[in-house]
Amino acid sequence: MAADTPLSDRLNDDDYPAYTMGRAAEMLGTTPAFLRAIGDARLITPLRSEGGHRRYSRYQLRIAARARELVDRGTPIEAACRIVILEDQLEEAQRINAEYRRAANEPSGGPGPGPGPGAGAAPS
């Protein structure tokens, strides 16, 4: 997101990379090494600041928190990351499916089908 974006928009954007690695680890009650490990497992890919430091969004912190819950219950980190990825994909598929269902159940607001074959300009 560009620096000229209003502050209120950035504060409300779940994808805005607002948190440093140290702050993210503190918020999650974990270590920077955990965040690096889930990054290595490709669960999340933090954006980088101009100085090359990792920056995390609120959405990424929620994903990381779910992985931490699984790891805390004894799930290996690679398996926890795969589970979270699959859960996220399932949630997205269900959201898209619900949109399709809503669209299919809405009455068509426009006119009926267009002209059939052969319609159009009169022959010259």
GROMACS .gro file of C-alpha atoms in nm, residues 20-101:
model
   82
   20THR     CA    1   0.765  -0.569   1.303
   21MET     CA    2   0.887  -0.920   1.371
   22GLY     CA    3   0.957  -0.838   1.735
   23ARG     CA    4   0.613  -0.686   1.790
   24ALA     CA    5   0.441  -0.971   1.605
   25ALA     CA    6   0.625  -1.231   1.816
   26GLU     CA    7   0.534  -1.042   2.133
   27MET     CA    8   0.167  -1.022   2.035
   28LEU     CA    9   0.159  -1.396   1.958
   29GLY     CA   10   0.353  -1.492   2.269
   30THR     CA   11   0.614  -1.668   2.059
   31THR     CA   12   0.965  -1.610   1.929
   32PRO     CA   13   1.097  -1.453   1.611
   33ALA     CA   14   1.235  -1.800   1.530
   34PHE     CA   15   0.878  -1.935   1.519
   35LEU     CA   16   0.780  -1.661   1.273
   36ARG     CA   17   1.084  -1.740   1.058
   37ALA     CA   18   0.995  -2.113   1.070
   38ILE     CA   19   0.639  -2.060   0.949
   39GLY     CA   20   0.777  -1.830   0.682
   40ASP     CA   21   1.019  -2.104   0.574
   41ALA     CA   22   0.723  -2.345   0.564
   42ARG     CA   23   0.551  -2.092   0.333
   43LEU     CA   24   0.254  -2.041   0.563
   44ILE     CA   25   0.300  -1.664   0.551
   45THR     CA   26   0.531  -1.442   0.353
   46PRO     CA   27   0.594  -1.117   0.536
   47LEU     CA   28   0.655  -0.805   0.335
   48ARG     CA   29   0.989  -0.633   0.378
   49SER     CA   30   1.053  -0.275   0.483
   50GLU     CA   31   1.289  -0.060   0.280
   51GLY     CA   32   1.562  -0.172   0.519
   52GLY     CA   33   1.479  -0.539   0.458
   53HIS     CA   34   1.304  -0.606   0.790
   54ARG     CA   35   1.005  -0.839   0.800
   55ARG     CA   36   0.666  -0.672   0.844
   56TYR     CA   37   0.346  -0.862   0.926
   57SER     CA   38  -0.022  -0.780   0.872
   58ARG     CA   39  -0.311  -0.852   1.107
   59TYR     CA   40  -0.427  -1.125   0.869
   60GLN     CA   41  -0.085  -1.290   0.881
   61LEU     CA   42  -0.085  -1.270   1.261
   62ARG     CA   43  -0.420  -1.450   1.276
   63ILE     CA   44  -0.281  -1.724   1.051
   64ALA     CA   45   0.034  -1.747   1.265
   65ALA     CA   46  -0.175  -1.764   1.583
   66ARG     CA   47  -0.369  -2.062   1.445
   67ALA     CA   48  -0.043  -2.239   1.360
   68ARG     CA   49   0.087  -2.167   1.709
   69GLU     CA   50  -0.226  -2.324   1.863
   70LEU     CA   51  -0.163  -2.644   1.668
   71VAL     CA   52   0.208  -2.649   1.754
   72ASP     CA   53   0.126  -2.592   2.121
   73ARG     CA   54  -0.093  -2.905   2.105
   74GLY     CA   55   0.199  -3.110   1.975
   75THR     CA   56   0.153  -3.087   1.598
   76PRO     CA   57   0.486  -3.063   1.412
   77ILE     CA   58   0.531  -2.716   1.264
   78GLU     CA   59   0.530  -2.834   0.901
   79ALA     CA   60   0.205  -3.025   0.957
   80ALA     CA   61   0.052  -2.731   1.144
   81CYS     CA   62   0.135  -2.500   0.854
   82ARG     CA   63  -0.019  -2.743   0.603
   83ILE     CA   64  -0.335  -2.774   0.816
   84VAL     CA   65  -0.373  -2.397   0.839
   85ILE     CA   66  -0.321  -2.358   0.463
   86LEU     CA   67  -0.588  -2.619   0.393
   87GLU     CA   68  -0.829  -2.461   0.644
   88ASP     CA   69  -0.777  -2.122   0.478
   89GLN     CA   70  -0.837  -2.269   0.131
   90LEU     CA   71  -1.153  -2.445   0.251
   91GLU     CA   72  -1.287  -2.124   0.406
   92GLU     CA   73  -1.225  -1.934   0.081
   93ALA     CA   74  -1.391  -2.209  -0.128
   94GLN     CA   75  -1.694  -2.206   0.101
   95ARG     CA   76  -1.718  -1.826   0.074
   96ILE     CA   77  -1.706  -1.843  -0.306
   97ASN     CA   78  -1.961  -2.126  -0.310
   98ALA     CA   79  -2.198  -1.919  -0.094
   99GLU     CA   80  -2.164  -1.627  -0.337
  100TYR     CA   81  -2.250  -1.852  -0.630
  101ARG     CA   82  -2.553  -1.987  -0.445
   0.00000   0.00000   0.00000
